Tab-separated table of C-alpha atoms in Angstrom:
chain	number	residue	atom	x	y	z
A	1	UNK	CA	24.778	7.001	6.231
A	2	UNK	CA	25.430	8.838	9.449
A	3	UNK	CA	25.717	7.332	12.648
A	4	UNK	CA	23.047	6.417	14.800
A	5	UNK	CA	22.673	4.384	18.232
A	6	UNK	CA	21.269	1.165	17.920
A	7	UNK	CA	18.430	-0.353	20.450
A	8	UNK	CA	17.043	-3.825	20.359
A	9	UNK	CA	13.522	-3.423	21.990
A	10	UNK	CA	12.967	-5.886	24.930
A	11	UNK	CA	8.669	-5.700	24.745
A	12	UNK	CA	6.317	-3.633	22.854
A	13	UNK	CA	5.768	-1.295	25.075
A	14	UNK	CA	9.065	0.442	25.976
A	15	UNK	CA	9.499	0.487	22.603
A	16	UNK	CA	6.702	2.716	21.818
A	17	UNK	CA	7.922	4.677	24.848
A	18	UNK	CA	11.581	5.460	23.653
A	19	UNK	CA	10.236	5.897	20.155
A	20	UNK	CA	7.167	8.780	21.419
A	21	UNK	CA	10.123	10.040	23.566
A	22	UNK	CA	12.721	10.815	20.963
A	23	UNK	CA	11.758	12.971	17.726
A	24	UNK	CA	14.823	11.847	16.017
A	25	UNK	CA	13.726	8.109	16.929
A	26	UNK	CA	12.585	5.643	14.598
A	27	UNK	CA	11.665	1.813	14.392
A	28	UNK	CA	13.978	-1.061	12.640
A	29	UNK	CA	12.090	-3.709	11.449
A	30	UNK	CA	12.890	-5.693	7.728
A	31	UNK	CA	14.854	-2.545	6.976
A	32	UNK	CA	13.855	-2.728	3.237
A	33	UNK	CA	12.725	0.883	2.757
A	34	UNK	CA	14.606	2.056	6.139
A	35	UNK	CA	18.440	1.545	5.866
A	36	UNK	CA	18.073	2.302	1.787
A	37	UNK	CA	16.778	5.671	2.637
A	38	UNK	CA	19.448	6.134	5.506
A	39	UNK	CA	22.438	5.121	2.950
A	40	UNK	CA	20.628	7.822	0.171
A	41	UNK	CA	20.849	9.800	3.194
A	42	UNK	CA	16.846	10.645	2.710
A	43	UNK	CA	16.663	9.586	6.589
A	44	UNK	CA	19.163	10.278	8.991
A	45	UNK	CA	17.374	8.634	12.527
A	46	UNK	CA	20.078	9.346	15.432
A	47	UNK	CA	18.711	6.107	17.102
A	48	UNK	CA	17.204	2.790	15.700
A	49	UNK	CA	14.807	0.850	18.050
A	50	UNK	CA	15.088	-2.672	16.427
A	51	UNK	CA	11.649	-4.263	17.102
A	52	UNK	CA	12.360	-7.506	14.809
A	53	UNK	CA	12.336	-9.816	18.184
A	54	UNK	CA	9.507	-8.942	19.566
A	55	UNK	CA	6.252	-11.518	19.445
A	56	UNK	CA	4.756	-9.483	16.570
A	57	UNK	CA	4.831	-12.009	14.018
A	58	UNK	CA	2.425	-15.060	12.801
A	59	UNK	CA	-0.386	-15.871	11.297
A	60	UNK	CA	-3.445	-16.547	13.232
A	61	UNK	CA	-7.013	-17.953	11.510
A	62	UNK	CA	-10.496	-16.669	13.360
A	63	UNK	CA	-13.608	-16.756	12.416
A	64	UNK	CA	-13.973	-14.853	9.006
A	65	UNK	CA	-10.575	-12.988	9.479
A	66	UNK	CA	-6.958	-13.339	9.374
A	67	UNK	CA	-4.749	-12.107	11.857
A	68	UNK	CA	-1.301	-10.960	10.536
A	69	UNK	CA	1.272	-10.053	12.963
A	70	UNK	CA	2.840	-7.040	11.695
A	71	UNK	CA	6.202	-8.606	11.845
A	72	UNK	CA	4.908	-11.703	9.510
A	73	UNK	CA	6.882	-11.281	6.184
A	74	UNK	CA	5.727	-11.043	2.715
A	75	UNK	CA	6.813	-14.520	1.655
A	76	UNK	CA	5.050	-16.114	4.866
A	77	UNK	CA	1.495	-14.256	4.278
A	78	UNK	CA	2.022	-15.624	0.627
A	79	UNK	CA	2.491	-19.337	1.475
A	80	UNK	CA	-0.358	-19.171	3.886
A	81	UNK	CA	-2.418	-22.053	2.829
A	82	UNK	CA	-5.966	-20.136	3.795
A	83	UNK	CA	-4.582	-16.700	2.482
A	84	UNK	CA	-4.196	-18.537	-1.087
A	85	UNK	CA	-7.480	-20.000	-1.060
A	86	UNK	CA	-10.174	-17.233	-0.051
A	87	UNK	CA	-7.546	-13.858	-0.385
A	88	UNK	CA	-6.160	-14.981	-3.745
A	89	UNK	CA	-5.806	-11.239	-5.181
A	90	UNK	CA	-3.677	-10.639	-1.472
A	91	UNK	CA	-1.065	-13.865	-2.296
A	92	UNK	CA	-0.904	-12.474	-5.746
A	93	UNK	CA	-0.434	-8.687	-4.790
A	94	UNK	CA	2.647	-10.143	-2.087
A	95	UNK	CA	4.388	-12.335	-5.071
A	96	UNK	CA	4.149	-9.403	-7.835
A	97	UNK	CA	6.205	-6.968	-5.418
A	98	UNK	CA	10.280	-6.784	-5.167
A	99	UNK	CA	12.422	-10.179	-5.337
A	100	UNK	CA	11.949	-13.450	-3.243
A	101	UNK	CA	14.798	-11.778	-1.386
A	102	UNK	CA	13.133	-8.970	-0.314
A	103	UNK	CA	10.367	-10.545	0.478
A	104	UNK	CA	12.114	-12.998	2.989
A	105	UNK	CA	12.931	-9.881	4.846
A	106	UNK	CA	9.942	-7.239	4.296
A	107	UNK	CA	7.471	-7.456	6.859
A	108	UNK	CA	3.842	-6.822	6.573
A	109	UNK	CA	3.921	-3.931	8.721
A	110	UNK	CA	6.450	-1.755	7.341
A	111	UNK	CA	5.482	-2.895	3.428
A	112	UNK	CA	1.764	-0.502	4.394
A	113	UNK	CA	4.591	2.234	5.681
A	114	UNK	CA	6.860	2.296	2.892
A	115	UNK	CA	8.159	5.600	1.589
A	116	UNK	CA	6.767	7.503	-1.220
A	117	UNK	CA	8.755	5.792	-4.627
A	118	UNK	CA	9.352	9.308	-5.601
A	119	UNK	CA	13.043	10.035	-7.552
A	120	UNK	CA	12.706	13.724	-6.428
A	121	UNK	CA	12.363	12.531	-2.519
A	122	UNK	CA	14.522	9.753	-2.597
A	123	UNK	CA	17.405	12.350	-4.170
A	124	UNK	CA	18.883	14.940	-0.777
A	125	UNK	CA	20.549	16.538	-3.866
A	126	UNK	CA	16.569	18.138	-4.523
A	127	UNK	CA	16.029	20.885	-2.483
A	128	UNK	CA	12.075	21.097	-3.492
A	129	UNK	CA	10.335	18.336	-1.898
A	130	UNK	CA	7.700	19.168	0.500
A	131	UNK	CA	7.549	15.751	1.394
A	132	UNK	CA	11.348	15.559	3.060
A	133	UNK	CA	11.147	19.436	3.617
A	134	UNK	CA	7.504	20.779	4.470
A	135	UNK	CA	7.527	24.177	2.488
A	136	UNK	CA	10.082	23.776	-0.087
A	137	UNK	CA	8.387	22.741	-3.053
A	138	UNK	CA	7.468	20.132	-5.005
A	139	UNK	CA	10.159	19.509	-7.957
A	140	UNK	CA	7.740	16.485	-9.688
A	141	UNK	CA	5.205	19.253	-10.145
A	142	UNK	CA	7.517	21.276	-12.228
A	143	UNK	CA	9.715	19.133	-13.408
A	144	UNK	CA	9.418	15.583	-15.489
A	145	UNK	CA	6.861	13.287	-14.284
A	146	UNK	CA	6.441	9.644	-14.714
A	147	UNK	CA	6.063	7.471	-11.866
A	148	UNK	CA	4.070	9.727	-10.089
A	149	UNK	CA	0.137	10.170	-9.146
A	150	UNK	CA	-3.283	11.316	-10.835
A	151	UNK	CA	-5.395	10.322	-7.938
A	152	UNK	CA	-5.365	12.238	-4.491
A	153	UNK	CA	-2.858	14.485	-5.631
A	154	UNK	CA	-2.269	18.396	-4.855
A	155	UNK	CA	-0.395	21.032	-5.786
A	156	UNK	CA	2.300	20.579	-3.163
A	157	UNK	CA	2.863	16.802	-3.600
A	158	UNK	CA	2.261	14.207	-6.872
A	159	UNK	CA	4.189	11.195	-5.169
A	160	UNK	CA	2.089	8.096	-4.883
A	161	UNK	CA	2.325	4.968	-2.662
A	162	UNK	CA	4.175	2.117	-4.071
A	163	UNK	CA	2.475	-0.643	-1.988
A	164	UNK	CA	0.971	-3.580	-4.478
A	165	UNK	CA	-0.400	-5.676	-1.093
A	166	UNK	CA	-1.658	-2.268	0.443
A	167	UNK	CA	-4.211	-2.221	-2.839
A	168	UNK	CA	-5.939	-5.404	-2.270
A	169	UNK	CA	-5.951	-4.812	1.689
A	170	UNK	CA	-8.023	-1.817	0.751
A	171	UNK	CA	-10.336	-3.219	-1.279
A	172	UNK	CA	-10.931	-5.642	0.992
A	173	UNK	CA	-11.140	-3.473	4.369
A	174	UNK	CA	-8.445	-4.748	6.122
A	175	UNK	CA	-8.142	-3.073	9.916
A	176	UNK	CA	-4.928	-2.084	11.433
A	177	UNK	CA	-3.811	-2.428	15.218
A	178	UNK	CA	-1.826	-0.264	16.509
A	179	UNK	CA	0.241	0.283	19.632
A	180	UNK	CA	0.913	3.620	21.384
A	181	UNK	CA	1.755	5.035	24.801
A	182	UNK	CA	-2.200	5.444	25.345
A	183	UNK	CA	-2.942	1.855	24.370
A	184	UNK	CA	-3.819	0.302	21.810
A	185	UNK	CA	-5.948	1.390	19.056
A	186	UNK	CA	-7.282	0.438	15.926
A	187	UNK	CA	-7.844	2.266	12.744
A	188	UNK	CA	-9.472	0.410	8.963
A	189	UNK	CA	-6.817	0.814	6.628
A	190	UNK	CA	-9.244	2.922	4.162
A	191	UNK	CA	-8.444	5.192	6.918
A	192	UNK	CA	-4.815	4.696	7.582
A	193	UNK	CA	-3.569	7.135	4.700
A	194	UNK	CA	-3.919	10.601	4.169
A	195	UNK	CA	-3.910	12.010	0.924
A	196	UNK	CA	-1.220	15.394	0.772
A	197	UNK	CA	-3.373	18.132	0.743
A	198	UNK	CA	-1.260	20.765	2.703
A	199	UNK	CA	0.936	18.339	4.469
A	200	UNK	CA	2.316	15.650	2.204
A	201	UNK	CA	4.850	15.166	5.103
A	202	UNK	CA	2.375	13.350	7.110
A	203	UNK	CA	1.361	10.160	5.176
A	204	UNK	CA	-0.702	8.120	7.858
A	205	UNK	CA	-2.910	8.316	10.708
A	206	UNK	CA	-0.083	7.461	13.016
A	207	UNK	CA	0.757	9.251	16.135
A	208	UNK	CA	4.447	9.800	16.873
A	209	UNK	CA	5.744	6.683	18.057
A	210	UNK	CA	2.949	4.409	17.257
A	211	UNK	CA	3.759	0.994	16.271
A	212	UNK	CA	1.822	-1.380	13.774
A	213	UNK	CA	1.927	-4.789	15.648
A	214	UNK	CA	-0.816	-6.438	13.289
A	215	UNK	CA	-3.121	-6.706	10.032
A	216	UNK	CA	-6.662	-8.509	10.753
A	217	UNK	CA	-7.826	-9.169	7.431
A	218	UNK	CA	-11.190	-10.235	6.458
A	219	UNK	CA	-11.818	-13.619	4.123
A	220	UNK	CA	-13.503	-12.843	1.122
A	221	UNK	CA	-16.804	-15.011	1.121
A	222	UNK	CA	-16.860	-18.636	-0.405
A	223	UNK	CA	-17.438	-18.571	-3.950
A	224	UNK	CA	-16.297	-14.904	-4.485
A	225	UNK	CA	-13.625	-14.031	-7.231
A	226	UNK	CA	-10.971	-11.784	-6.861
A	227	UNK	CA	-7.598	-10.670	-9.309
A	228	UNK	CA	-4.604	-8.727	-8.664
A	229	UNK	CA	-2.995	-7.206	-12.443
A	230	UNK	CA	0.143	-5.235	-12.381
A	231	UNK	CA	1.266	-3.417	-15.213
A	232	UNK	CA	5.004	-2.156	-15.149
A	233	UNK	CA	7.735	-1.220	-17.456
A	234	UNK	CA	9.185	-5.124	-16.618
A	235	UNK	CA	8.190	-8.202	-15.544
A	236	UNK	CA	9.926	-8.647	-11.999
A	237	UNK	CA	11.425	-6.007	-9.603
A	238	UNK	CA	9.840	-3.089	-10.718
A	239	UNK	CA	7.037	-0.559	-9.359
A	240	UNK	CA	3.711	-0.151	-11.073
A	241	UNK	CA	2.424	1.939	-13.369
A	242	UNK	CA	-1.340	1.132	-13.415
A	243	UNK	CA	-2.672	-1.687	-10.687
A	244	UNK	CA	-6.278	-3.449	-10.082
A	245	UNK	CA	-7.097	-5.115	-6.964
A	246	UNK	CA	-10.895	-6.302	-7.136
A	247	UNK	CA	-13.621	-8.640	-6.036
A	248	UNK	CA	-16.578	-10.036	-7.518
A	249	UNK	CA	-19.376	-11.905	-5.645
A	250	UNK	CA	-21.276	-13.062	-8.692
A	251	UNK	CA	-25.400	-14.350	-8.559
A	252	UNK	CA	-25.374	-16.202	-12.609
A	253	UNK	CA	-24.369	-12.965	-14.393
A	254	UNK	CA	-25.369	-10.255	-11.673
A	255	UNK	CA	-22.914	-8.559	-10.202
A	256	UNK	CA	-24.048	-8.373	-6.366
A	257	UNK	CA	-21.124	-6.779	-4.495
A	258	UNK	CA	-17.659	-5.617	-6.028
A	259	UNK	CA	-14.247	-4.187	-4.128
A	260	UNK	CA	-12.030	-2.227	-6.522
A	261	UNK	CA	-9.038	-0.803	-5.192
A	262	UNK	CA	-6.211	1.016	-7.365
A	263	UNK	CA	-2.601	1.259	-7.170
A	264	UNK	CA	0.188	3.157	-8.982
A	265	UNK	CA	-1.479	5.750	-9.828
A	266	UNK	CA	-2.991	7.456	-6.198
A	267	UNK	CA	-1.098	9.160	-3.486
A	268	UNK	CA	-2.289	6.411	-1.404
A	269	UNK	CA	-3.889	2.990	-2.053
A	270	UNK	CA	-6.993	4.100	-4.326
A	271	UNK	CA	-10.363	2.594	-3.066
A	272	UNK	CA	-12.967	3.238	-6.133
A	273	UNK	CA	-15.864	3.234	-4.333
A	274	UNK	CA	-17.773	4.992	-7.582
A	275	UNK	CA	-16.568	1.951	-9.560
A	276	UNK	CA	-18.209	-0.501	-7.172
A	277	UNK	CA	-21.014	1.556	-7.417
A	278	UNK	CA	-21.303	1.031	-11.057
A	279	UNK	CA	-20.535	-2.499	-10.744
A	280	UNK	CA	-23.039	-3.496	-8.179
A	281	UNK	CA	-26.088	-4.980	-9.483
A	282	UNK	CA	-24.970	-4.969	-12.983
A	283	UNK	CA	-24.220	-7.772	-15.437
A	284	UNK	CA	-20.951	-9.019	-15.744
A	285	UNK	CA	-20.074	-7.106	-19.095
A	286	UNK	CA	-17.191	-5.557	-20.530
A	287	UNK	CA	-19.094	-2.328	-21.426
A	288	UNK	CA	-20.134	-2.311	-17.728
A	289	UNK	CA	-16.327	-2.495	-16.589
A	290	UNK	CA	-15.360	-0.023	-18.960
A	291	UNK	CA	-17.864	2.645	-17.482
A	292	UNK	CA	-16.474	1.115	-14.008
A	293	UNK	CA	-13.025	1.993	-15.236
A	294	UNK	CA	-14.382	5.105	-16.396
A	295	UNK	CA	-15.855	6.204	-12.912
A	296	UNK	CA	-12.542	5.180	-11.388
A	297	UNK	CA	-10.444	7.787	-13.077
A	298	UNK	CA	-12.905	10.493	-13.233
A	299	UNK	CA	-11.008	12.554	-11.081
A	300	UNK	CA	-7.299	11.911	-12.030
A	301	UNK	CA	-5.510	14.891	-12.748
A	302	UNK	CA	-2.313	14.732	-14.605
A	303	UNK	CA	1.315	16.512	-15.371
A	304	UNK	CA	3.483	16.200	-18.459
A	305	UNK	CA	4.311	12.720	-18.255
A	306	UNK	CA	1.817	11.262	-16.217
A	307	UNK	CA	-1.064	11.471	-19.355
A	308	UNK	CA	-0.896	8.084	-19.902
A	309	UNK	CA	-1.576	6.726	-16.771
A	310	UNK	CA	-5.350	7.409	-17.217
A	311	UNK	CA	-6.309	5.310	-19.993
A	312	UNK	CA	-3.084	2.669	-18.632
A	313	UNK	CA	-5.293	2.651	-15.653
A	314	UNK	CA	-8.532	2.069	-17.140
A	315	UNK	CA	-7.395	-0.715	-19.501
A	316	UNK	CA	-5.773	-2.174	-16.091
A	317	UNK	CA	-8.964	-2.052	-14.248
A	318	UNK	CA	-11.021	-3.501	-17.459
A	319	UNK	CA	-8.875	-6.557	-17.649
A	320	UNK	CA	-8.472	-7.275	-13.833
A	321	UNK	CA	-12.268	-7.080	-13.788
A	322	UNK	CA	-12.777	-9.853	-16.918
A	323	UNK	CA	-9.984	-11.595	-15.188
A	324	UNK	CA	-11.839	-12.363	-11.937
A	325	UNK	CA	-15.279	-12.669	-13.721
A	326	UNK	CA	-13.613	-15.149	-15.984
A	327	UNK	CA	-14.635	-13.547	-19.145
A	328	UNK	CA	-12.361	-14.910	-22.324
A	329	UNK	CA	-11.021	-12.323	-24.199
């Protein structure tokens, strides 16, 4: 890690301010992703603008929504009484990611911005990484590929956004505030990320120096059913391969609205609005969430390595979907 100055923000605002001012500048908050990417020297900030005392934490219930100060960590959000009860999929999306320790410390916040899971970015050693170095090359594409995209992908990036909370927060159409030197803004997380195309450097909406400062979240209606399934290689403290957020607001057997959102296997949390498509207004059936499933994936597009994250997808989606309609295997 190289050095670096260290700043402890007094308010919001000057934050933003030293942050827009400096390009080498960047924001401190649970440090999870940050200072591991600083010691893999991945990120080498000269000055660290530690916003962790600032009032940008809590939990506040409105009507219909849930306001989650960006600085709120994963653990709180998941012992939130009213989260539990009408988010279920979003408590059980926070308690399948990292270790309790981890999520003592992550905030809510900087778990939507962390860095691409990528070995070929998180590894200075790899010069091709258009990610770290716009123009250099993408190593996954040419070399071995594994934990890495079929959805959103291009030919100059295949790394895909580890979030598991950021899934269900998309299904669900979760807004983001934000906080820049022009005011405050805010922007629905469907529209937060942006897939790599040309520029897999840029990974968000965010203007230089922009700060998160909280979630609103909307409650899923009474009665509706929702399910979180992560597949990975083990049970605790590992990434996914293949991950279902969805939502089903049943009438008897009719399927009247559903939210499918995938992670794992997109460049950015994967909102399936084709799958809802099939799913709305059909019967809760497993041939109907297979040809949901099917829809989903229609468009993946895979490397040596990555093949069997299609049909690891599908099955993923298929059983998350029988999971919240309560259908017995």
């Amino acid at each position: 890690m190289g050095p670096f100055e260290y700043v402890r923000a007094e308010d919001a605002e000057r934050a933003v301010a030293v942050v827009t001012a400096d390009p080498r500048a960047a924001f401190l908050a649970g440090g999870t992703t940050q200072v591991d990417l600083m010691k893999d020297g991945v990120l080498a900030p000269s000055r660290l603008v530690d916003v962790t005392r600032l009032p940008l934490g809590g939990i506040v219930h409105g009507d219909g929504v849930v306001r989650v100060g960006a600085l709120t960590t994963m653990e709180e959000l998941a012992a939130d009484p009213v989260v539990g009860a009408r988010l279920g999929f979003v408590r059980e999306a926070l308690l399948a990611g990292a270790s309790p320790q981890l999520r003592n410390m992550a905030t809510i916040g900087g778990n939507l911005l962390q860095r691409a899971r990528c070995r070929y970015f998180r590894d200075p050693s790899v010069a091709a990484c258009n990610k770290r170095a716009p123009g250099s090359g993408c190593a996954a594409v040419a070399g071995p590929a594994r934990m890495h995209a079929v959805l959103g992908t291009s030919p100059h990036c295949v790394a895909l956004h580890a979030s598991d909370v950021a899934v269900p927060l998309t299904a669900v159409d979760a807004v983001v505030h934000v906080l820049g030197v022009a005011g405050p803004r805010t922007v629905p997380l469907t529209d937060f990320y942006v897939p790599p195309g040309d520029t897999p450097h840029l990974e968000n909406v965010l203007r230089r120096g922009e700060l998160i400062t909280a979630v609103e979240v909307p409650l899923l209606p009474e009665g509706a059913r929702s399910h979180y399934l992560k597949v990975r290689d083990r049970a605790s403290y590992e990434f996914a391969l293949a991950s279902a957020g969805v939502v089903l607001e049943l009438d008897g057997e009719t399927i009247v609205r559903a939210r499918v959102a995938l992670g794992g296997v997109g460049t950015i949390p994967w909102r399936s609005w084709d799958a809802e498509d099939v799913l709305t207004w059909a019967s809760v059936d497993r041939a109907v969430f297979r040809d949901a499933a099917e829809a989903a994936l229609a468009g993946a597009r895979t490397l040596p390595g990555t093949e069997f994250k299609v049909e690891l997808a599908r099955r993923t989606l298929v059983r998350a979907l029988e999971t919240a309609a309560g259908v017995v295997s």
